[in-house]
Coordinates of C-alpha atoms in Angstrom, one line a residue:
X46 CA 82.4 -10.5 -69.3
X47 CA 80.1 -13.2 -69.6
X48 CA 77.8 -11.9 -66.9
X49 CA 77.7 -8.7 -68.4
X50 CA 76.3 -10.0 -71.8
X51 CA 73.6 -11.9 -69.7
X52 CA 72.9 -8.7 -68.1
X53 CA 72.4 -6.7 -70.9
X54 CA 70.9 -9.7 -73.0
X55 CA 68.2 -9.8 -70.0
X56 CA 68.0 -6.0 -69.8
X57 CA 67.3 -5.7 -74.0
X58 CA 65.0 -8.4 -73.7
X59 CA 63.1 -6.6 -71.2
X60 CA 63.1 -3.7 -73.4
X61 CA 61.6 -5.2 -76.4
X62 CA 59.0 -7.3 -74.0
X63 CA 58.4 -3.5 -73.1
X64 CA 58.0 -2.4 -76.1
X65 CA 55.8 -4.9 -77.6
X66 CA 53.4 -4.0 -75.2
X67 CA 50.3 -2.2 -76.2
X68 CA 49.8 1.0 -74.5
X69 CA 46.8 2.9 -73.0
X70 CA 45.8 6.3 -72.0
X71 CA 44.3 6.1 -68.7
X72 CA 42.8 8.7 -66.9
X73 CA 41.4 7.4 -63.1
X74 CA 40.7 9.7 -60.3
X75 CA 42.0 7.8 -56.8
X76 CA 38.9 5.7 -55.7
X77 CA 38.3 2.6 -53.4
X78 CA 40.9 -0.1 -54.8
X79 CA 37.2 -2.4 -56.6
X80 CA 35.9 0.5 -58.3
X81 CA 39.7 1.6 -59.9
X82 CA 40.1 -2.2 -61.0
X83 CA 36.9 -2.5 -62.8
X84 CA 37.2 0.9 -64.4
X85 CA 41.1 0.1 -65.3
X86 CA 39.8 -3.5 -66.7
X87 CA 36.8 -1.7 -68.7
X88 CA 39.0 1.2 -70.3
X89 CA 42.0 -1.7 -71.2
X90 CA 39.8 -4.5 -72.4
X91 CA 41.2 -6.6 -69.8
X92 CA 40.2 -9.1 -67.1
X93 CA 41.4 -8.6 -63.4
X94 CA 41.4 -10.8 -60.6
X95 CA 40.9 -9.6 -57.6
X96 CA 39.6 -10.4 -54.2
X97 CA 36.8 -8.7 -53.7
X98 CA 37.0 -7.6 -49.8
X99 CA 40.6 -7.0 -49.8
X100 CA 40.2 -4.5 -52.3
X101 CA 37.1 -2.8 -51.0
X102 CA 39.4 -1.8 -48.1
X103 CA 41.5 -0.4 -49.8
X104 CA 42.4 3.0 -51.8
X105 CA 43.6 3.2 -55.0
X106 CA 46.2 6.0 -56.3
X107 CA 45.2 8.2 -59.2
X108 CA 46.0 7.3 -62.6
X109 CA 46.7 9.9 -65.7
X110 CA 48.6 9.1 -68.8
X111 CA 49.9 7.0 -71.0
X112 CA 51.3 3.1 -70.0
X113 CA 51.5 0.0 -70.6
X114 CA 48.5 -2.2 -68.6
X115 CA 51.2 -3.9 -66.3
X116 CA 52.3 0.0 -65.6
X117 CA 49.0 1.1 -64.8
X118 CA 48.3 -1.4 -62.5
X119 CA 51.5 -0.9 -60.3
X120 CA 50.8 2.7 -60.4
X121 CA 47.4 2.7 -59.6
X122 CA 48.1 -0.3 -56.5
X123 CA 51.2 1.4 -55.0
X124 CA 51.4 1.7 -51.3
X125 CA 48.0 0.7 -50.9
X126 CA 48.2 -2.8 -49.9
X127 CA 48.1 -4.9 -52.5
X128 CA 50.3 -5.8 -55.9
X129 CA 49.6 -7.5 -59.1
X130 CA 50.6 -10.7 -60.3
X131 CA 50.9 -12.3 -63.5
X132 CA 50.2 -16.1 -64.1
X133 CA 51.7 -18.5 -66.5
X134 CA 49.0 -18.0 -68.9
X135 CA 49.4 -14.3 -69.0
X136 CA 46.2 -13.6 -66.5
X137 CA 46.8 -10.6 -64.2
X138 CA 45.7 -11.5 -60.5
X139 CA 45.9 -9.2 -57.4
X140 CA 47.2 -10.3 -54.0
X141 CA 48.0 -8.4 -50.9
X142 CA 51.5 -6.8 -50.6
X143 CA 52.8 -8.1 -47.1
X144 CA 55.7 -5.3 -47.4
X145 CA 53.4 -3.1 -47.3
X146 CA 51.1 -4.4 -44.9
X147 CA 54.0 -5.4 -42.6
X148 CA 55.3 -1.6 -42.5
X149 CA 51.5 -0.3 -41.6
X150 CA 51.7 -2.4 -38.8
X151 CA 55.2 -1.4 -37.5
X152 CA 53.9 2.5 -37.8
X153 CA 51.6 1.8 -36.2
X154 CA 53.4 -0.6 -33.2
X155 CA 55.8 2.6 -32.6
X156 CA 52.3 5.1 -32.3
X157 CA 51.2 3.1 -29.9
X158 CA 53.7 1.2 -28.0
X159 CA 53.4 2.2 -24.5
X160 CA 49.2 1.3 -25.1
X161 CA 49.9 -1.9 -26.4
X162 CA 52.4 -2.7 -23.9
X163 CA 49.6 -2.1 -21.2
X164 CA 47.0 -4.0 -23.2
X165 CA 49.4 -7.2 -24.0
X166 CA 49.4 -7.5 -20.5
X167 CA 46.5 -7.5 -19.4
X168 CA 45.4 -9.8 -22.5
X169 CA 48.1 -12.2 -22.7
X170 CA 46.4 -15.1 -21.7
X171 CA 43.5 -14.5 -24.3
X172 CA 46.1 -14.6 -27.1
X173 CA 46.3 -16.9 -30.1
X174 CA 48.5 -19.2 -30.2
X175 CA 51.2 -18.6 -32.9
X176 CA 50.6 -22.4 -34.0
X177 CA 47.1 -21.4 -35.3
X178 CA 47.8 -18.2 -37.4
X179 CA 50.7 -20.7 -38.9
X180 CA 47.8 -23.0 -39.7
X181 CA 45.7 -20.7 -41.2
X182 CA 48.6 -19.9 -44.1
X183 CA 48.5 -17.4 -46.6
X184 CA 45.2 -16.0 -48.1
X185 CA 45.0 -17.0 -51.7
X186 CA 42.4 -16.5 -54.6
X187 CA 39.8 -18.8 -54.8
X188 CA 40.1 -21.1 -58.3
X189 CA 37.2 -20.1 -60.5
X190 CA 35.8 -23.0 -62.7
X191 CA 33.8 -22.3 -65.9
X192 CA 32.4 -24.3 -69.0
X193 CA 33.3 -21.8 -71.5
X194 CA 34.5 -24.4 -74.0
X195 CA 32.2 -26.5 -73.3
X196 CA 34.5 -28.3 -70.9
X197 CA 35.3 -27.5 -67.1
X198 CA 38.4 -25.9 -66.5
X199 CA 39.9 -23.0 -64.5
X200 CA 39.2 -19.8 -65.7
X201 CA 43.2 -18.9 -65.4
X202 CA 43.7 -21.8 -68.2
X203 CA 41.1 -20.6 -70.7
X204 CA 42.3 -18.6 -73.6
X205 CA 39.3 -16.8 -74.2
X206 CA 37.6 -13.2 -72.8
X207 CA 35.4 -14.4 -69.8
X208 CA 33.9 -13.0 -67.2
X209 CA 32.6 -15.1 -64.8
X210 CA 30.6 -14.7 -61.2
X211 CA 29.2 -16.7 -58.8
X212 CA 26.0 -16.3 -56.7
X213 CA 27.8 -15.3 -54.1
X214 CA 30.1 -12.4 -55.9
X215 CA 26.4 -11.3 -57.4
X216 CA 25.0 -10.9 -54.5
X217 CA 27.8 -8.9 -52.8
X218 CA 27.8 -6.6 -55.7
X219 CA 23.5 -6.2 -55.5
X220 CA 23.4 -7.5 -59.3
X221 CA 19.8 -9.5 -59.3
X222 CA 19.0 -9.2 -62.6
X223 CA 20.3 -10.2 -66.4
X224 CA 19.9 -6.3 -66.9
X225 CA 22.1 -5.5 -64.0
X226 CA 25.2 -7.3 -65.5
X227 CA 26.6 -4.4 -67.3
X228 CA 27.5 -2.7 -63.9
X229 CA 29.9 -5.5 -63.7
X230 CA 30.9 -6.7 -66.9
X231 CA 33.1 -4.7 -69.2
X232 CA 32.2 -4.4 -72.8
X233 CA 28.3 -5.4 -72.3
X234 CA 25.2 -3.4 -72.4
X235 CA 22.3 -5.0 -71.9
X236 CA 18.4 -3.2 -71.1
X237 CA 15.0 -4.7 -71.3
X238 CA 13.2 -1.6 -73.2
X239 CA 13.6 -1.7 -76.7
X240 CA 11.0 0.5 -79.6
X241 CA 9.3 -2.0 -80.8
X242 CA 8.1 -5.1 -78.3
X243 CA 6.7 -2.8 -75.8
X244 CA 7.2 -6.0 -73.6
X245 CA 9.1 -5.3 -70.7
X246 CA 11.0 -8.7 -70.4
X247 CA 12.8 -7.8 -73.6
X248 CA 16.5 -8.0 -73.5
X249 CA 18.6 -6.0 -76.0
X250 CA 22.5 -7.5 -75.2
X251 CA 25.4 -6.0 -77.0
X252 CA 28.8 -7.1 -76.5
X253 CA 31.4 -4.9 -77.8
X254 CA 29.1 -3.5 -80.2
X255 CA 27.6 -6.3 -80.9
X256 CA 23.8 -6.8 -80.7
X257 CA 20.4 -6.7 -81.6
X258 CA 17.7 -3.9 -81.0
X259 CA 14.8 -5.4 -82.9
X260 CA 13.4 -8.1 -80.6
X261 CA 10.9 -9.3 -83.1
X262 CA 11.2 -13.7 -83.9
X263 CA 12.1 -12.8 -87.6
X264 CA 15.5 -11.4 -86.6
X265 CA 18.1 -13.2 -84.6
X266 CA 19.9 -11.8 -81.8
X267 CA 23.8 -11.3 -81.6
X268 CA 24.6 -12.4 -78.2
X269 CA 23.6 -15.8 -77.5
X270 CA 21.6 -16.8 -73.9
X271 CA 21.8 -20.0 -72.5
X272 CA 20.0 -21.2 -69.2
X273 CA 21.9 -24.5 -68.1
X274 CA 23.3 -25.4 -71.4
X275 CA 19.6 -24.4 -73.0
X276 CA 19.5 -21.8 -76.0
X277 CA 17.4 -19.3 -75.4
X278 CA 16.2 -18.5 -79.1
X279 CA 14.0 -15.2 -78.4
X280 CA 14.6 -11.8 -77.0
X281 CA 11.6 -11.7 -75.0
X282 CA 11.8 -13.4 -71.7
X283 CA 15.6 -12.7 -71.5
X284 CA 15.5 -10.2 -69.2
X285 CA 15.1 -11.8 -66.0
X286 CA 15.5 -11.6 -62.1
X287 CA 18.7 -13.7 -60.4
X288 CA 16.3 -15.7 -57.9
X289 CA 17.9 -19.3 -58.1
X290 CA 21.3 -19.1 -60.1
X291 CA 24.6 -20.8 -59.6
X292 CA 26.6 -18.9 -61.4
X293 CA 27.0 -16.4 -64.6
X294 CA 29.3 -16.5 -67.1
X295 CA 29.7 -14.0 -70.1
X296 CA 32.0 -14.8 -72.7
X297 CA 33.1 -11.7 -74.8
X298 CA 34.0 -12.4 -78.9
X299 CA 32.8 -14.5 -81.5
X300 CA 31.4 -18.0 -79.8
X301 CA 29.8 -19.6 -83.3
X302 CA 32.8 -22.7 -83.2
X303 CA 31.1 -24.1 -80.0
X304 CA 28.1 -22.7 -79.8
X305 CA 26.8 -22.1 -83.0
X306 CA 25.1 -18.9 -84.7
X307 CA 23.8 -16.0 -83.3
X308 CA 26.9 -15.9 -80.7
X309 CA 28.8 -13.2 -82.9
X310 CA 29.4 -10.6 -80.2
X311 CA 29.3 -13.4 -77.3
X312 CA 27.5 -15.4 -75.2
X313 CA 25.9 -15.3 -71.2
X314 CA 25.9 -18.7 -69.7
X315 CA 23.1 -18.8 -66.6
X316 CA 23.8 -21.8 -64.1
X317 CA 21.3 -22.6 -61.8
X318 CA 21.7 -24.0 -58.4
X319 CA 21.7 -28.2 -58.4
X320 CA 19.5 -30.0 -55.6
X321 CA 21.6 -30.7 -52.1
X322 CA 22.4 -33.9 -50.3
X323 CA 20.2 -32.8 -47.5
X324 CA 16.5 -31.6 -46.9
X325 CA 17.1 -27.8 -46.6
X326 CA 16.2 -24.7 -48.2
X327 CA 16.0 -21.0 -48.1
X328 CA 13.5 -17.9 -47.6
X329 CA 14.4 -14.2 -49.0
X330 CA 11.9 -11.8 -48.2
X331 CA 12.4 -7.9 -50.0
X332 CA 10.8 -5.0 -49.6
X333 CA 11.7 -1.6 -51.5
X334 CA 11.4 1.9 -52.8
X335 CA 8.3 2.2 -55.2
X336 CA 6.4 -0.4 -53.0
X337 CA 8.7 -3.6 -53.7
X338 CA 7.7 -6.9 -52.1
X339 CA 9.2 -9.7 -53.1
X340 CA 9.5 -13.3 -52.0
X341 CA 11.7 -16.2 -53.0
X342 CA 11.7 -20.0 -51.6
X343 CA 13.7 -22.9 -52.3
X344 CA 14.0 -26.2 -50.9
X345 CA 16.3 -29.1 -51.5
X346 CA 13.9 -32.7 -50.9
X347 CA 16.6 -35.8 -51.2
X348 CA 14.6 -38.6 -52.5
X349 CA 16.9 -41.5 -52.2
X350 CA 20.6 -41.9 -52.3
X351 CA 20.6 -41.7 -55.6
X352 CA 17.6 -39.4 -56.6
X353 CA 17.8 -35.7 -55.5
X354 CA 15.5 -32.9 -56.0
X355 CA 15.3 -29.0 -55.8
X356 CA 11.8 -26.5 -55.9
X357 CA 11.7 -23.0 -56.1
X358 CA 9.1 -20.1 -56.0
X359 CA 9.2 -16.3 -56.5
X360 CA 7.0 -13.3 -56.6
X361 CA 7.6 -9.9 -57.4
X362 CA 5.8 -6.6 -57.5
X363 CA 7.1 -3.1 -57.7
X364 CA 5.2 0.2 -58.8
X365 CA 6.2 1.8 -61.9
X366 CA 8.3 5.2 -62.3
X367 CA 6.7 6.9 -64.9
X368 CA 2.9 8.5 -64.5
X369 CA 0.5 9.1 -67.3
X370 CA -1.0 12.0 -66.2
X371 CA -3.9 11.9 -67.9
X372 CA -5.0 8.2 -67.0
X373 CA -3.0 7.4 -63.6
X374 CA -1.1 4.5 -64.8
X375 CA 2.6 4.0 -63.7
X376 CA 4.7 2.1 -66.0
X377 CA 7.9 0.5 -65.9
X378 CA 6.1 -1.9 -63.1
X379 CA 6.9 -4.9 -62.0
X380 CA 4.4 -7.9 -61.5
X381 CA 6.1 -11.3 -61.6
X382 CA 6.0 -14.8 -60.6
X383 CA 8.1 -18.1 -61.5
X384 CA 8.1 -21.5 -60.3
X385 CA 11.5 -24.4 -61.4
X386 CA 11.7 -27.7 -60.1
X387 CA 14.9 -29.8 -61.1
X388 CA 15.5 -33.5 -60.5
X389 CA 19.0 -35.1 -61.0
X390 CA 19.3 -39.2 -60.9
X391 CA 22.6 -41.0 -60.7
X392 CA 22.1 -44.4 -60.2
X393 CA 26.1 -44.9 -60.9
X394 CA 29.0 -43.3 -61.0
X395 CA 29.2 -42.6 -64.8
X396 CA 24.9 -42.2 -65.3
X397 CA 23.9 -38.8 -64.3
X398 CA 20.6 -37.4 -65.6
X399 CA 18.8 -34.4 -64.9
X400 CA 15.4 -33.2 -65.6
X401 CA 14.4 -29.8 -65.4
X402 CA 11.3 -27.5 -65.3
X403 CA 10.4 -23.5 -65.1
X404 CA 7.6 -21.4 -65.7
X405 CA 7.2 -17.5 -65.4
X406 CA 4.3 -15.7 -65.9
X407 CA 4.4 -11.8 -66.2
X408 CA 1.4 -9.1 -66.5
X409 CA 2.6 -5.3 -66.3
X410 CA 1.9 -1.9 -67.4
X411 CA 4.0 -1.4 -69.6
X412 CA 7.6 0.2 -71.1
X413 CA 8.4 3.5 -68.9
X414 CA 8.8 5.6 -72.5
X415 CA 8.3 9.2 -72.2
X416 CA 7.6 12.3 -74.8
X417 CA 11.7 13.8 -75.5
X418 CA 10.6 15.9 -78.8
X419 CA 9.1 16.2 -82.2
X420 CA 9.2 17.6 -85.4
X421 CA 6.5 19.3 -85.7
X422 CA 6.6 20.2 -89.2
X423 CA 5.9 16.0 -89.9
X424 CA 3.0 14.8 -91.4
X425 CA 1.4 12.3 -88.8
X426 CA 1.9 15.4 -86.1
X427 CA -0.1 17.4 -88.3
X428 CA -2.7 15.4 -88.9
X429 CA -3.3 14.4 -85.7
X430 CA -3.2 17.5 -84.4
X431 CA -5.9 18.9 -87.3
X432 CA -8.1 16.2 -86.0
X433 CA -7.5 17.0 -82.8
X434 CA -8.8 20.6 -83.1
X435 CA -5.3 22.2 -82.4
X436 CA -5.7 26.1 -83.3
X437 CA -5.2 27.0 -87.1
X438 CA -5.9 23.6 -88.6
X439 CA -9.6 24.1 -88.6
X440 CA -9.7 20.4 -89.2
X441 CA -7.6 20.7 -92.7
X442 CA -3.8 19.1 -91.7
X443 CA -2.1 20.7 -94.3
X444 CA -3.5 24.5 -93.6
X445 CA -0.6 25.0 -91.6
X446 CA 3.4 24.6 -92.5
X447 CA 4.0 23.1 -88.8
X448 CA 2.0 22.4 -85.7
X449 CA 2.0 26.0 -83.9
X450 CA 4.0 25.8 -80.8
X451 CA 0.9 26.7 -78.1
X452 CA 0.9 24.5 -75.0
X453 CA -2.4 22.4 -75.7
X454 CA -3.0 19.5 -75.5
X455 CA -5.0 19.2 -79.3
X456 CA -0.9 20.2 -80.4
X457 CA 1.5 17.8 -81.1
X458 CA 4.5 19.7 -80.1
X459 CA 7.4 20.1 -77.5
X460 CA 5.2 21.2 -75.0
X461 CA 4.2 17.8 -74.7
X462 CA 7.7 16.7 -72.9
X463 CA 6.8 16.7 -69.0
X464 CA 10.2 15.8 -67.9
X465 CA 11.7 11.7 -67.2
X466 CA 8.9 10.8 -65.4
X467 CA 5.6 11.6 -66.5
X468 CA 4.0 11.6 -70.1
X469 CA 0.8 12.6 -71.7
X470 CA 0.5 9.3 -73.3
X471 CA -3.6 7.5 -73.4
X472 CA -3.2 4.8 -75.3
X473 CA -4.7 1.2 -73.3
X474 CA -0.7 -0.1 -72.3
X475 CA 0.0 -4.0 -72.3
X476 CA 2.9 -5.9 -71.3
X477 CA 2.3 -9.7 -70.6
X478 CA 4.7 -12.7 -71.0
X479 CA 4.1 -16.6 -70.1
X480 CA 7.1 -18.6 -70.9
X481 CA 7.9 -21.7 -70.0
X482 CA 10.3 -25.3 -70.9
X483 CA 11.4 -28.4 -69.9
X484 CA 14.8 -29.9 -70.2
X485 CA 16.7 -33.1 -69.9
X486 CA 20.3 -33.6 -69.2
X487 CA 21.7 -37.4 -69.6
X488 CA 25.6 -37.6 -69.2
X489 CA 27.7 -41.4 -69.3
X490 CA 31.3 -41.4 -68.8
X491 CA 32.7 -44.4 -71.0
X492 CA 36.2 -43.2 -69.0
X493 CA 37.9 -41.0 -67.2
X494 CA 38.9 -39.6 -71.0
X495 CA 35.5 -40.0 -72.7
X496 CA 32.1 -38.7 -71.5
X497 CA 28.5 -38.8 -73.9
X498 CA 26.3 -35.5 -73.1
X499 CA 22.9 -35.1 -74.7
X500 CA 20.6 -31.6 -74.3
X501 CA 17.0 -32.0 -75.1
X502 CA 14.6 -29.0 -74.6
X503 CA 11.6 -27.7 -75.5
X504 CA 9.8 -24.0 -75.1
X505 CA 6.7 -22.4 -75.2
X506 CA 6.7 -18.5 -75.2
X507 CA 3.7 -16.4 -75.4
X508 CA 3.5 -12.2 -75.0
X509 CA 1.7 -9.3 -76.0
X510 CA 3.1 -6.1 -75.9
X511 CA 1.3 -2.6 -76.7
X512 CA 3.3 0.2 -77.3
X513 CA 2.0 4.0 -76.9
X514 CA 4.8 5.1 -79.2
X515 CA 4.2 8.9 -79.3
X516 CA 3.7 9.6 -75.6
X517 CA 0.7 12.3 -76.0
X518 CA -3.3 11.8 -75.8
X519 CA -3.5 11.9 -79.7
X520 CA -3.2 9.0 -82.0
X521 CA 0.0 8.9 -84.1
X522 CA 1.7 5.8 -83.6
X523 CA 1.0 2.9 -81.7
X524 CA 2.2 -0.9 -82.1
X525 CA 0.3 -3.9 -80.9
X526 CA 2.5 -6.7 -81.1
X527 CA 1.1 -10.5 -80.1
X528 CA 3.3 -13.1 -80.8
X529 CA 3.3 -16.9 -79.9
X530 CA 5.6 -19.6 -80.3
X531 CA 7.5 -22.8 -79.2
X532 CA 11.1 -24.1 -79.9
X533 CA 12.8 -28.0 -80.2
X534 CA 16.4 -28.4 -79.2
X535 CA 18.5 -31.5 -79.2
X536 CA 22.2 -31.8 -78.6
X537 CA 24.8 -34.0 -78.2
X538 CA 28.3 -33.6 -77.3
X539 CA 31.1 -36.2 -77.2
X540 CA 33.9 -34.6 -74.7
X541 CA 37.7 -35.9 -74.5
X542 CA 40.0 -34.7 -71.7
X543 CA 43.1 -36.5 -71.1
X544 CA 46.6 -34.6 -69.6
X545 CA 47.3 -31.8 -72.2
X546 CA 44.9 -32.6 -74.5
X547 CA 40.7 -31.2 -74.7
X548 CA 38.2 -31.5 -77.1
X549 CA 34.5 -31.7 -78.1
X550 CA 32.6 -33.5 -80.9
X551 CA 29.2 -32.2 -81.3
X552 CA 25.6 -32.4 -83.5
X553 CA 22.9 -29.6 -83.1
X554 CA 19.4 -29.4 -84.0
X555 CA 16.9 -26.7 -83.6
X556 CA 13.7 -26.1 -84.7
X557 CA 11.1 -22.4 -84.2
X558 CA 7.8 -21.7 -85.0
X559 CA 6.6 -18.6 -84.5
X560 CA 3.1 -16.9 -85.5
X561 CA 3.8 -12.9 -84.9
X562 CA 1.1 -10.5 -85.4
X563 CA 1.5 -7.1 -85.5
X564 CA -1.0 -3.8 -85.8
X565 CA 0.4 -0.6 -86.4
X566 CA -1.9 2.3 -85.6
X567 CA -1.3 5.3 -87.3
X568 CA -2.7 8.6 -87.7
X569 CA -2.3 9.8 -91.3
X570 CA -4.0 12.3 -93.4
X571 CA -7.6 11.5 -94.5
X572 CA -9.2 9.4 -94.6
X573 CA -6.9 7.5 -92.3
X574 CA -5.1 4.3 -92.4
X575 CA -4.8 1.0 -89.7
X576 CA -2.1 -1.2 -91.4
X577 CA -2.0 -4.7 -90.2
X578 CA 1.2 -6.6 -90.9
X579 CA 1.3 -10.1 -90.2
X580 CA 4.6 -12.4 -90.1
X581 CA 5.7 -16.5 -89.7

C-alpha cells in the first residue's frame, strides 16, 4: 500500500508539474537539428544549449501543435541523435543520445559485416587502442562564463535572459557585425538605417519591442551598448564590424538595477580580445561580392612580465547596392578604417590595470533608401512638381487636385519607384563618422571576497549625415544633419563574492555635450521655405 501512494503521489505530482507548464503552438517544418533549435528557442522565448557541430549533423523531426516546451523539444530531437537535458537551475541543454547513436552503429555493423570483417583485418594493427578512446571520455558542453551581473559566473547559474557568444561561435555562424546579431539572437532587431541620421553607422536595437528609431543626441536609446564595460551613449557609431572581439553578450529585459537608464529593453555587452603572453598575432584578408576588400591585423607585443600589449588595424571597402540613376552613385557602401591598442599592467597579483584606445574613421555614400510610393495629392509633391514643369501645373501648384500620373521625370508620382535597387534621387549624399575614446580599467582585490573596480572613459564623436529623403531629382525633402560631441564616464564598483553569496556596490557618473545642427530642405508652395533647426 505504501508504495502505491508513493506512486500515485509521484504520478499527481507529475501531473500538476505538467500542468503548470505554459504551453506553445509550434509549427516547424523538419530542418537541420541548429536551425530547428534556434527557431524553437525564438517562437518559445527560450534559451537552448546546444553544441553547435553535433547538431549541424543532424536532422530534426517536424513539429506542429500545441506542447509544453520540454514536449517540443523531445518531439522535435527524437531519433535523431541527440536528447535534452534539464539542469538544476531550470536551463535546457542538449547532449547526444548514445542509445541512439549506439543502435546507428549496430545497423550499420550488420549491413556491412562481412566488409568490415575484411577491412578489420587488414587494419588491425593501425587500430586505436581501447585505453585512448577511454581517455578521451564523454563529450560535454563547454562552461560558458558571462559578466551579466556585473560579476563572472556561468551562464547556467544566472537567472536572467542571456544570450551569449564567443568569437569563435561568431565566426562559425558568419556573424561580423553588431547588425548581424539578430540572425542569432532571439527577440533582437537591430539595422543601421534609420529616417532621419542618414549616417550609415546608425544602430536602431530593439529588444522585444523595445527600442529607439530616432538616433538624434536629444533622445536616448532603449537598449544599452557597452564596449568593455564602456557606455556607449549615442546611436551613431553603434553599428560596427566584429574585427577584434572576445566575446558578445546580449541580455534581454529591463537592465536599469545594474546598469542604469536607457537599458529598458536590454543590454549588448562587446568584449574585446586581451593582449597574450607571447609575441604573436593574426592576418585576415577578405575579398567579396560588390568589390569587398578587407584587411585586419593584430599583434600581441609582451613588454615585460608584467606589462602586456595588444594593436590592431582594419580596413574595409565594399561598393554600394543601390544606383542613382541619374548621378552614378551607389549607396549603402562601405569605406572604413579603425585602429585599438590596449595595454594591461599587473605588477601584483591583486593590481591589474588596463588602458585602452580606438579610433574609427568612416566616409561613405550614403543610406541605400529607395522611392516605394507617394501621395500624390500632398502638397510638397505638388509643389515641386509645379516648379518642376510637370504637365498641367503651368507653374501654379494648386491648378491641379493631384500630380497627374505621366511617367516624367518633372512628376512626383509612383512612376518614380524603379524597383529595390535603383532610385531617381540627386540630391549631393553624405555619410561620414570619426569616433573615437580612451579608457582605463584599475581593479585591486583587498581578498578573495572583496575586489575595488573603477571605469574611466572619455569620447569624442563627430558625423554628418545627408539624407535625400524623397528619392526623385526634385526637391521635397532633404535633411542635413551635422552633429558633434564628447562624453565623460566614471565608475566604480565594489564586488563581494563569497560561497552562496554575490553582490555589487556601485557609483555612476556621466556627463554629454552635444551641439546638433540640423537643415531641413523643403519644397513648399511659394515663395518657398529652408527651415533651419538647431539643438544642444
Amino acid at each position: 500500500m505504501r508504495s502505491t501512494a508513493a506512486a500515485l503521489a509521484v504520478l499527481m505530482y507529475a501531473m500538476l508539474a505538467t500542468a503548470d507548464e505554459p504551453r506553445y503552438y509550434f509549427d516547424l517544418p523538419p530542418l537541420r537539428a541548429d536551425q530547428a533549435l534556434n527557431r524553437l528557442g525564438q517562437q518559445a522565448d527560450q534559451q537552448i544549449l546546444y553544441p553547435y557541430e553535433m547538431a549541424r549533423r543532424s536532422q530534426a523531426n517536424r513539429v506542429i501543435g500545441e506542447f509544453t516546451f520540454e514536449e517540443a523539444l523531445q518531439t522535435l530531437l527524437e531519433g535523431s541523435g541527440l536528447r535534452v537535458v534539464i539542469s538544476q537551475t531550470g536551463d535546457f541543454a542538449i547532449v547526444e543520445d548514445r542509445s541512439v547513436t549506439r543502435q546507428k552503429e549496430m545497423s550499420s555493423v550488420n549491413k556491412n559485416s562481412g566488409l568490415l570483417a575484411m577491412l578489420g583485418a587488414l587494419l588491425a594493427s593501425g587500430t586505436p587502442d581501447a585505453s585512448v578512446a577511454q581517455e578521451r571520455g564523454p563529450r560535454v558542453l563547454e562552461e560558458v562564463h558571462i559578466t551579466a551581473r556585473r560579476v563572472q559566473e556561468s551562464l547556467q547559474d544566472t537567472p536572467i535572459s542571456v544570450s551569449a557568444f564567443s568569437s569563435q561561435t561568431l565566426e562559425k555562424r558568419h556573424i561580423f557585425s553588431s547588425d548581424a546579431l539578430d540572425q542569432i539572437t532571439p527577440n533582437l532587431q537591430s539595422t543601421d538605417q534609420t529616417t532621419l541620421a542618414g549616417n550609415n553607422s546608425t544602430s536602431a536595437i530593439f529588444i522585444r519591442g523595445i527600442g529607439q528609431t530616432d538616433p538624434t543626441s536629444s533622445v536616448d536609446p532603449g537598449v544599452g551598448l557597452y564596449i568593455d564595460d564602456v557606455y556607449m551613449g549615442q546611436s551613431i557609431g553603434g553599428s560596427m564590424d566584429f574585427r577584434d572581439i572576445a566575446s558578445v553578450q546580449v541580455l534581454r529585459g529591463p537592465q536599469g538595477t545594474l546598469f542604469g537608464k536607457n537599458t529598458i529593453g536590454g543590454a549588448i555587452l562587446l568584449t574585446t580580445v586581451e593582449p597574450g603572453d607571447e609575441f604573436g598575432g593574426n592576418l585576415r584578408l577578405g575579398i567579396g561580392g560588390d568589390h569587398l576588400r578587407e584587411v585586419f591585423a593584430a599583434v600581441d607585443v609582451p613588454i615585460s612580465e608584467t606589462l602586456r600589449s595588444r594593436f590592431t588595424a582594419g580596413l574595409r571597402k565594399q561598393d554600394g547596392y543601390v544606383k542613382r540613376i541619374l548621378t552614378g552613385e551607389d549607396l549603402g557602401d562601405t569605406n572604413s578604417w579603425t585602429l585599438t591598442g590596449k595595454l594591461v599592467w599587473t605588477p601584483t597579483e591583486k593590481l591589474m590595470a588596463r588602458i585602452s584606445a580606438d579610433f574609427t574613421s568612416e566616409d561613405e555614400n550614403g543610406i541605400p533608401f529607395v522611392f516605394a510610393a507617394a501621395d500624390e495629392t500632398q502638397t510638397f509633391m505638388r509643389a515641386a512638381s509645379a516648379e518642376a514643369g510637370c504637365p498641367g501645373f503651368n507653374g501654379v501648384w494648386n491648378a491641379l487636385p493631384a500630380v497627374p500620373m505621366i511617367r516624367d521625370l518633372c512628376c512626383a508620382n509612383d512612376f518614380m519607384a524603379t524597383g529595390p535597387y535603383k532610385n531617381y534621387g540627386t540630391t549631393p549624399l553624405e555619410s561620414k563618422t570619426e569616433n573615437w575614446g580612451v579608457a582605463l580599467h584599475l581593479q585591486y582585490a583587498f581578498s578573495e571576497a572583496v575586489t575595488l573596480k573603477s571605469i574611466s572613459s572619455y569620447r569624442k564623436l563627430d558625423w554628418t549625415g545627408v539624407r535625400d529623403a524623397d528619392n526623385t531629382p526634385l526637391t521635397i525633402l532633404v535633411t542635413d544633419y551635422d552633429s558633434s560631441g564628447e562624453q565623460l564616464s566614471q565608475e566604480l564598483q565594489f564586488l563581494y563574492s563569497s560561497g552562496p553569496w554575490q553582490g555589487v556596490i556601485g557609483a555612476y557618473y556621466y556627463k554629454e555635450e552635444v551641439d546638433d545642427v540640423v537643415l531641413v530642405i523643403l519644397n513648399t508652395p511659394p515663395p518657398g521655405l529652408h527651415s533651419t533647426v538647431t539643438t544642444t
